[in-house]
PDB file of C-alpha atoms in Angstrom:
ATOM      1  CA  MET A   1      12.088  18.441 -14.793  1.00  0.00           C
ATOM      2  CA  PHE A   2       9.466  17.597 -12.185  1.00  0.00           C
ATOM      3  CA  GLY A   3      11.212  14.268 -11.504  1.00  0.00           C
ATOM      4  CA  ASN A   4      14.465  16.095 -10.821  1.00  0.00           C
ATOM      5  CA  MET A   5      12.608  18.514  -8.550  1.00  0.00           C
ATOM      6  CA  ILE A   6      11.116  15.657  -6.539  1.00  0.00           C
ATOM      7  CA  ILE A   7      14.501  13.956  -6.181  1.00  0.00           C
ATOM      8  CA  ALA A   8      16.140  17.223  -5.144  1.00  0.00           C
ATOM      9  CA  ALA A   9      13.366  17.939  -2.669  1.00  0.00           C
ATOM     10  CA  GLN A  10      13.632  14.488  -1.105  1.00  0.00           C
ATOM     11  CA  SER A  11      17.423  14.483  -0.906  1.00  0.00           C
ATOM     12  CA  ARG A  12      17.476  17.929   0.663  1.00  0.00           C
ATOM     13  CA  LYS A  13      14.373  17.342   2.790  1.00  0.00           C
ATOM     14  CA  LEU A  14      12.433  20.166   1.176  1.00  0.00           C
ATOM     15  CA  GLU A  15       8.678  20.597   1.052  1.00  0.00           C
ATOM     16  CA  ILE A  16       7.282  20.401  -2.497  1.00  0.00           C
ATOM     17  CA  LYS A  17       4.989  23.359  -1.769  1.00  0.00           C
ATOM     18  CA  GLU A  18       8.031  25.469  -0.964  1.00  0.00           C
ATOM     19  CA  VAL A  19       9.840  24.302  -4.109  1.00  0.00           C
ATOM     20  CA  LEU A  20       6.864  25.150  -6.344  1.00  0.00           C
ATOM     21  CA  ALA A  21       6.541  28.584  -4.759  1.00  0.00           C
ATOM     22  CA  HIS A  22       9.523  29.783  -6.818  1.00  0.00           C
ATOM     23  CA  PRO A  23       9.649  30.546 -10.588  1.00  0.00           C
ATOM     24  CA  LEU A  24      10.362  27.476 -12.708  1.00  0.00           C
ATOM     25  CA  GLY A  25      12.779  29.249 -14.981  1.00  0.00           C
ATOM     26  CA  PRO A  26      16.197  30.927 -15.167  1.00  0.00           C
ATOM     27  CA  ILE A  27      14.772  34.432 -14.655  1.00  0.00           C
ATOM     28  CA  PRO A  28      11.860  35.978 -12.677  1.00  0.00           C
ATOM     29  CA  TRP A  29       8.825  36.074 -15.012  1.00  0.00           C
ATOM     30  CA  THR A  30       7.587  39.281 -13.389  1.00  0.00           C
ATOM     31  CA  LEU A  31      10.637  41.098 -14.759  1.00  0.00           C
ATOM     32  CA  ALA A  32      11.384  39.403 -18.072  1.00  0.00           C
ATOM     33  CA  LEU A  33       9.899  37.357 -20.907  1.00  0.00           C
ATOM     34  CA  PRO A  34      10.988  33.760 -21.774  1.00  0.00           C
ATOM     35  CA  ASP A  35      13.339  35.082 -24.503  1.00  0.00           C
ATOM     36  CA  GLY A  36      15.236  37.127 -21.892  1.00  0.00           C
ATOM     37  CA  SER A  37      13.898  40.550 -22.911  1.00  0.00           C
ATOM     38  CA  LEU A  38      12.607  42.878 -20.199  1.00  0.00           C
ATOM     39  CA  ARG A  39       8.866  42.819 -19.580  1.00  0.00           C
ATOM     40  CA  LYS A  40       7.031  45.984 -20.594  1.00  0.00           C
ATOM     41  CA  THR A  41       5.141  47.737 -17.792  1.00  0.00           C
ATOM     42  CA  ASN A  42       1.681  49.284 -18.053  1.00  0.00           C
ATOM     43  CA  LYS A  43       2.023  52.655 -16.355  1.00  0.00           C
ATOM     44  CA  ALA A  44      -1.394  53.783 -17.585  1.00  0.00           C
ATOM     45  CA  ALA A  45      -3.102  51.045 -15.553  1.00  0.00           C
ATOM     46  CA  PHE A  46      -1.150  52.110 -12.465  1.00  0.00           C
ATOM     47  CA  ALA A  47      -2.158  55.738 -13.026  1.00  0.00           C
ATOM     48  CA  ARG A  48      -5.839  54.769 -13.291  1.00  0.00           C
ATOM     49  CA  ALA A  49      -5.595  52.820 -10.031  1.00  0.00           C
ATOM     50  CA  LEU A  50      -4.130  55.874  -8.275  1.00  0.00           C
ATOM     51  CA  GLU A  51      -6.867  58.145  -9.622  1.00  0.00           C
ATOM     52  CA  GLU A  52      -9.801  55.902  -8.652  1.00  0.00           C
ATOM     53  CA  ASN A  53     -10.222  57.335  -5.145  1.00  0.00           C
ATOM     54  CA  VAL A  54      -9.205  60.912  -5.948  1.00  0.00           C
ATOM     55  CA  THR A  55     -11.785  63.653  -6.418  1.00  0.00           C
ATOM     56  CA  PRO A  56     -10.676  66.531  -8.681  1.00  0.00           C
ATOM     57  CA  ALA A  57     -10.662  69.924  -6.985  1.00  0.00           C
ATOM     58  CA  GLU A  58     -13.427  72.237  -8.177  1.00  0.00           C
ATOM     59  CA  THR A  59     -11.417  75.345  -7.375  1.00  0.00           C
ATOM     60  CA  ILE A  60      -7.678  75.877  -7.030  1.00  0.00           C
ATOM     61  CA  PRO A  61      -6.636  78.187  -4.198  1.00  0.00           C
ATOM     62  CA  SER A  62      -4.348  81.103  -4.896  1.00  0.00           C
ATOM     63  CA  PRO A  63      -1.391  81.358  -4.918  1.00  0.00           C
ATOM     64  CA  SER A  64      -0.845  77.957  -6.537  1.00  0.00           C
ATOM     65  CA  ALA A  65       1.826  76.006  -8.414  1.00  0.00           C
ATOM     66  CA  CYS A  66       1.456  73.842 -11.508  1.00  0.00           C
ATOM     67  CA  ILE A  67       3.625  70.822 -12.370  1.00  0.00           C
ATOM     68  CA  ILE A  68       3.821  69.858 -16.052  1.00  0.00           C
ATOM     69  CA  ASP A  69       5.272  66.723 -17.617  1.00  0.00           C
ATOM     70  CA  GLY A  70       7.666  68.323 -20.099  1.00  0.00           C
ATOM     71  CA  MET A  71       7.948  65.449 -22.564  1.00  0.00           C
ATOM     72  CA  CYS A  72       4.180  64.936 -22.532  1.00  0.00           C
ATOM     73  CA  LEU A  73       3.885  68.607 -23.458  1.00  0.00           C
ATOM     74  CA  VAL A  74       6.308  68.109 -26.362  1.00  0.00           C
ATOM     75  CA  GLN A  75       4.557  64.954 -27.593  1.00  0.00           C
ATOM     76  CA  LYS A  76       1.239  66.815 -27.854  1.00  0.00           C
ATOM     77  CA  MET A  77       2.728  69.456 -30.142  1.00  0.00           C
ATOM     78  CA  LYS A  78       2.669  69.421 -33.932  1.00  0.00           C
ATOM     79  CA  GLY A  79       6.193  70.315 -35.004  1.00  0.00           C
ATOM     80  CA  GLU A  80       5.938  69.484 -38.685  1.00  0.00           C
ATOM     81  CA  ASN A  81       7.249  72.319 -40.930  1.00  0.00           C
ATOM     82  CA  LYS A  82       8.021  74.527 -37.921  1.00  0.00           C
ATOM     83  CA  THR A  83      11.457  75.876 -37.089  1.00  0.00           C
ATOM     84  CA  PHE A  84      12.939  74.881 -33.765  1.00  0.00           C
ATOM     85  CA  ALA A  85      12.637  78.512 -32.634  1.00  0.00           C
ATOM     86  CA  GLU A  86       8.904  78.462 -33.397  1.00  0.00           C
ATOM     87  CA  LEU A  87       8.642  75.155 -31.558  1.00  0.00           C
ATOM     88  CA  ALA A  88      10.358  76.598 -28.477  1.00  0.00           C
ATOM     89  CA  GLU A  89       8.010  79.590 -28.423  1.00  0.00           C
ATOM     90  CA  HIS A  90       4.931  77.428 -28.897  1.00  0.00           C
ATOM     91  CA  ALA A  91       6.043  75.018 -26.139  1.00  0.00           C
ATOM     92  CA  LEU A  92       6.543  77.885 -23.684  1.00  0.00           C
ATOM     93  CA  LEU A  93       3.171  79.469 -24.483  1.00  0.00           C
ATOM     94  CA  LEU A  94       1.472  76.097 -24.138  1.00  0.00           C
ATOM     95  CA  ALA A  95       3.092  75.568 -20.725  1.00  0.00           C
ATOM     96  CA  LEU A  96       2.043  79.045 -19.582  1.00  0.00           C
ATOM     97  CA  HIS A  97      -1.512  78.360 -20.767  1.00  0.00           C
ATOM     98  CA  GLU A  98      -1.680  75.033 -18.923  1.00  0.00           C
ATOM     99  CA  GLY A  99      -0.297  76.760 -15.844  1.00  0.00           C
ATOM    100  CA  GLY A 100      -3.362  79.001 -15.836  1.00  0.00           C
ATOM    101  CA  GLN A 101      -3.199  81.516 -13.003  1.00  0.00           C
ATOM    102  CA  SER A 102      -0.467  79.683 -11.094  1.00  0.00           C
ATOM    103  CA  VAL A 103       2.339  81.906  -9.869  1.00  0.00           C
ATOM    104  CA  ARG A 104       4.837  79.074 -10.192  1.00  0.00           C
ATOM    105  CA  ILE A 105       5.088  76.589 -13.079  1.00  0.00           C
ATOM    106  CA  ASP A 106       7.384  73.553 -12.899  1.00  0.00           C
ATOM    107  CA  ILE A 107       8.205  71.823 -16.190  1.00  0.00           C
ATOM    108  CA  VAL A 108       9.783  68.458 -15.432  1.00  0.00           C
ATOM    109  CA  PHE A 109      11.541  66.715 -18.323  1.00  0.00           C
ATOM    110  CA  ASP A 110      12.530  63.055 -18.364  1.00  0.00           C
ATOM    111  CA  THR A 111      16.178  62.045 -18.452  1.00  0.00           C
ATOM    112  CA  TYR A 112      17.320  59.251 -20.726  1.00  0.00           C
ATOM    113  CA  TRP A 113      19.824  56.770 -19.322  1.00  0.00           C
ATOM    114  CA  GLU A 114      21.580  54.239 -21.519  1.00  0.00           C
ATOM    115  CA  GLU A 115      21.366  51.528 -18.872  1.00  0.00           C
ATOM    116  CA  SER A 116      17.698  51.463 -17.926  1.00  0.00           C
ATOM    117  CA  ILE A 117      14.572  49.364 -18.374  1.00  0.00           C
ATOM    118  CA  LYS A 118      12.952  52.041 -20.513  1.00  0.00           C
ATOM    119  CA  ASN A 119      15.972  52.243 -22.818  1.00  0.00           C
ATOM    120  CA  ALA A 120      15.687  48.517 -23.492  1.00  0.00           C
ATOM    121  CA  GLU A 121      12.095  49.061 -24.600  1.00  0.00           C
ATOM    122  CA  ARG A 122      13.130  51.979 -26.821  1.00  0.00           C
ATOM    123  CA  CYS A 123      15.799  49.817 -28.477  1.00  0.00           C
ATOM    124  CA  ARG A 124      13.171  47.139 -29.115  1.00  0.00           C
ATOM    125  CA  ARG A 125      11.078  49.741 -30.918  1.00  0.00           C
ATOM    126  CA  GLY A 126      14.069  50.728 -33.060  1.00  0.00           C
ATOM    127  CA  SER A 127      14.595  54.176 -31.545  1.00  0.00           C
ATOM    128  CA  ASP A 128      18.218  54.326 -32.709  1.00  0.00           C
ATOM    129  CA  THR A 129      17.443  53.828 -36.395  1.00  0.00           C
ATOM    130  CA  GLY A 130      16.460  57.452 -37.170  1.00  0.00           C
ATOM    131  CA  VAL A 131      18.530  60.550 -37.896  1.00  0.00           C
ATOM    132  CA  HIS A 132      20.502  61.842 -34.895  1.00  0.00           C
ATOM    133  CA  PHE A 133      20.729  65.591 -34.251  1.00  0.00           C
ATOM    134  CA  LYS A 134      23.877  66.483 -32.336  1.00  0.00           C
ATOM    135  CA  ASP A 135      23.105  70.195 -32.519  1.00  0.00           C
ATOM    136  CA  ILE A 136      19.865  72.088 -33.068  1.00  0.00           C
ATOM    137  CA  THR A 137      19.761  75.561 -34.604  1.00  0.00           C
ATOM    138  CA  PRO A 138      16.769  77.891 -34.100  1.00  0.00           C
ATOM    139  CA  GLY A 139      16.185  78.425 -37.828  1.00  0.00           C
ATOM    140  CA  HIS A 140      16.264  74.757 -38.833  1.00  0.00           C
ATOM    141  CA  LYS A 141      12.866  73.622 -40.163  1.00  0.00           C
ATOM    142  CA  ILE A 142      11.527  70.296 -38.916  1.00  0.00           C
ATOM    143  CA  GLN A 143      10.532  67.926 -41.714  1.00  0.00           C
ATOM    144  CA  GLN A 144       9.676  64.685 -39.901  1.00  0.00           C
ATOM    145  CA  TRP A 145       8.636  65.585 -36.363  1.00  0.00           C
ATOM    146  CA  ARG A 146       7.494  62.138 -35.202  1.00  0.00           C
ATOM    147  CA  LYS A 147      10.579  60.412 -36.572  1.00  0.00           C
ATOM    148  CA  PHE A 148      12.698  63.062 -34.864  1.00  0.00           C
ATOM    149  CA  LEU A 149      11.096  62.220 -31.506  1.00  0.00           C
ATOM    150  CA  CYS A 150      11.633  58.490 -32.012  1.00  0.00           C
ATOM    151  CA  VAL A 151      15.377  58.917 -31.472  1.00  0.00           C
ATOM    152  CA  THR A 152      16.315  59.062 -27.784  1.00  0.00           C
ATOM    153  CA  GLN A 153      19.362  61.274 -28.354  1.00  0.00           C
ATOM    154  CA  ASN A 154      17.203  63.815 -30.191  1.00  0.00           C
ATOM    155  CA  LYS A 155      14.916  64.164 -27.162  1.00  0.00           C
ATOM    156  CA  THR A 156      17.873  64.999 -24.922  1.00  0.00           C
ATOM    157  CA  THR A 157      19.196  67.497 -27.473  1.00  0.00           C
ATOM    158  CA  LEU A 158      15.746  69.078 -27.836  1.00  0.00           C
ATOM    159  CA  ILE A 159      15.318  69.494 -24.074  1.00  0.00           C
ATOM    160  CA  LYS A 160      18.668  71.285 -23.829  1.00  0.00           C
ATOM    161  CA  PHE A 161      17.700  73.525 -26.745  1.00  0.00           C
ATOM    162  CA  LEU A 162      14.326  74.454 -25.237  1.00  0.00           C
ATOM    163  CA  VAL A 163      15.826  75.353 -21.877  1.00  0.00           C
ATOM    164  CA  GLU A 164      18.571  77.446 -23.458  1.00  0.00           C
ATOM    165  CA  GLU A 165      16.005  79.297 -25.597  1.00  0.00           C
ATOM    166  CA  TRP A 166      13.731  79.985 -22.629  1.00  0.00           C
ATOM    167  CA  LYS A 167      16.635  81.626 -20.812  1.00  0.00           C
ATOM    168  CA  LYS A 168      16.822  84.352 -23.501  1.00  0.00           C
ATOM    169  CA  PRO A 169      15.236  87.771 -22.777  1.00  0.00           C
ATOM    170  CA  GLU A 170      12.668  87.526 -25.600  1.00  0.00           C
ATOM    171  CA  TYR A 171      11.283  84.362 -24.039  1.00  0.00           C
ATOM    172  CA  ARG A 172      11.582  85.469 -20.416  1.00  0.00           C
ATOM    173  CA  LYS A 173       9.339  88.496 -20.977  1.00  0.00           C
ATOM    174  CA  LYS A 174       6.512  86.141 -22.001  1.00  0.00           C
ATOM    175  CA  ILE A 175       6.559  84.631 -18.493  1.00  0.00           C
ATOM    176  CA  GLY A 176       5.245  87.859 -16.990  1.00  0.00           C
ATOM    177  CA  ASN A 177       4.957  87.908 -13.193  1.00  0.00           C
ATOM    178  CA  ARG A 178       5.209  84.141 -12.870  1.00  0.00           C
ATOM    179  CA  VAL A 179       8.227  81.991 -12.072  1.00  0.00           C
ATOM    180  CA  LEU A 180       9.233  79.060 -14.248  1.00  0.00           C
ATOM    181  CA  TYR A 181      11.234  76.103 -12.958  1.00  0.00           C
ATOM    182  CA  VAL A 182      12.483  73.672 -15.579  1.00  0.00           C
ATOM    183  CA  THR A 183      14.669  70.570 -15.319  1.00  0.00           C
ATOM    184  CA  CYS A 184      17.374  69.599 -17.791  1.00  0.00           C
ATOM    185  CA  GLU A 185      19.179  66.316 -17.102  1.00  0.00           C
ATOM    186  CA  ASN A 186      20.497  66.646 -13.523  1.00  0.00           C
ATOM    187  CA  GLN A 187      19.928  70.397 -13.194  1.00  0.00           C
ATOM    188  CA  CYS A 188      17.009  72.659 -12.399  1.00  0.00           C
ATOM    189  CA  PHE A 189      16.756  76.263 -13.572  1.00  0.00           C
ATOM    190  CA  LYS A 190      14.669  79.109 -12.195  1.00  0.00           C
ATOM    191  CA  ILE A 191      13.547  81.531 -14.902  1.00  0.00           C
ATOM    192  CA  ASN A 192      11.607  84.767 -14.549  1.00  0.00           C
ATOM    193  CA  LYS A 193      11.180  87.877 -16.668  1.00  0.00           C
ATOM    194  CA  ASP A 194      14.298  89.511 -15.229  1.00  0.00           C
ATOM    195  CA  SER A 195      16.861  86.699 -15.018  1.00  0.00           C
ATOM    196  CA  TRP A 196      17.573  82.987 -14.741  1.00  0.00           C
ATOM    197  CA  GLU A 197      19.727  80.895 -12.438  1.00  0.00           C
ATOM    198  CA  ALA A 198      20.603  77.276 -11.700  1.00  0.00           C
ATOM    199  CA  VAL A 199      19.007  76.489  -8.347  1.00  0.00           C
ATOM    200  CA  LEU A 200      19.417  72.763  -7.816  1.00  0.00           C
ATOM    201  CA  VAL A 201      21.410  69.720  -8.857  1.00  0.00           C
ATOM    202  CA  LEU A 202      19.122  66.706  -9.037  1.00  0.00           C
ATOM    203  CA  GLN A 203      20.434  63.386  -7.758  1.00  0.00           C
ATOM    204  CA  SER A 204      18.437  60.488  -9.168  1.00  0.00           C
ATOM    205  CA  SER A 205      19.095  57.161 -10.884  1.00  0.00           C
ATOM    206  CA  GLN A 206      15.580  57.133 -12.340  1.00  0.00           C
ATOM    207  CA  GLU A 207      14.629  58.346 -15.812  1.00  0.00           C
ATOM    208  CA  GLU A 208      11.718  60.352 -14.446  1.00  0.00           C
ATOM    209  CA  ILE A 209      13.075  63.092 -12.176  1.00  0.00           C
ATOM    210  CA  GLY A 210      10.109  64.252 -10.156  1.00  0.00           C
ATOM    211  CA  ARG A 211      11.306  67.203  -8.190  1.00  0.00           C
ATOM    212  CA  ALA A 212      12.241  70.726  -9.134  1.00  0.00           C
TER     213      ALA A 212
END
């Protein structure tokens, strides 16, 4: 291979340093592994690098807003032997608790695209091998919570269910005097104790939609 590179460099009058500056393979190694699969990223390391020079605020001024990673909120919950209605109530109360005294709480859920880097990683982990829930009913009891969350389609179905439940009057009254903004796929909904409305259509090709 190196002999061919030298011949090519000489015939085309190229500098060897310039030739060796490029990846010696069919694909960029920063993006993929030798077997052709996409390289897994370490987002936690990136997050730590961003937080290194940031000093946490000792006090939060009022009025304030709180932004919550919706799927992180769901992953922290224990859904085993709970009904989906109980899960929806618990998730809302947990979000309101994390929001503290904030007058506005934004719950931002991920979207799950079939053609994405993250979906390739989920397929590698076998995320499509579990039981798929096309519809979720409030009274259905969850038997295998972690296996349920391993299926990408179930996450999308669960997000839709949670948002639809939170729109109901019995959930809205728990919000009190605060305002809740929550994303669901490419939409954002504003929910308060009196009503709810769709306020924004999100345009993004990324799985993490970061605005509400």
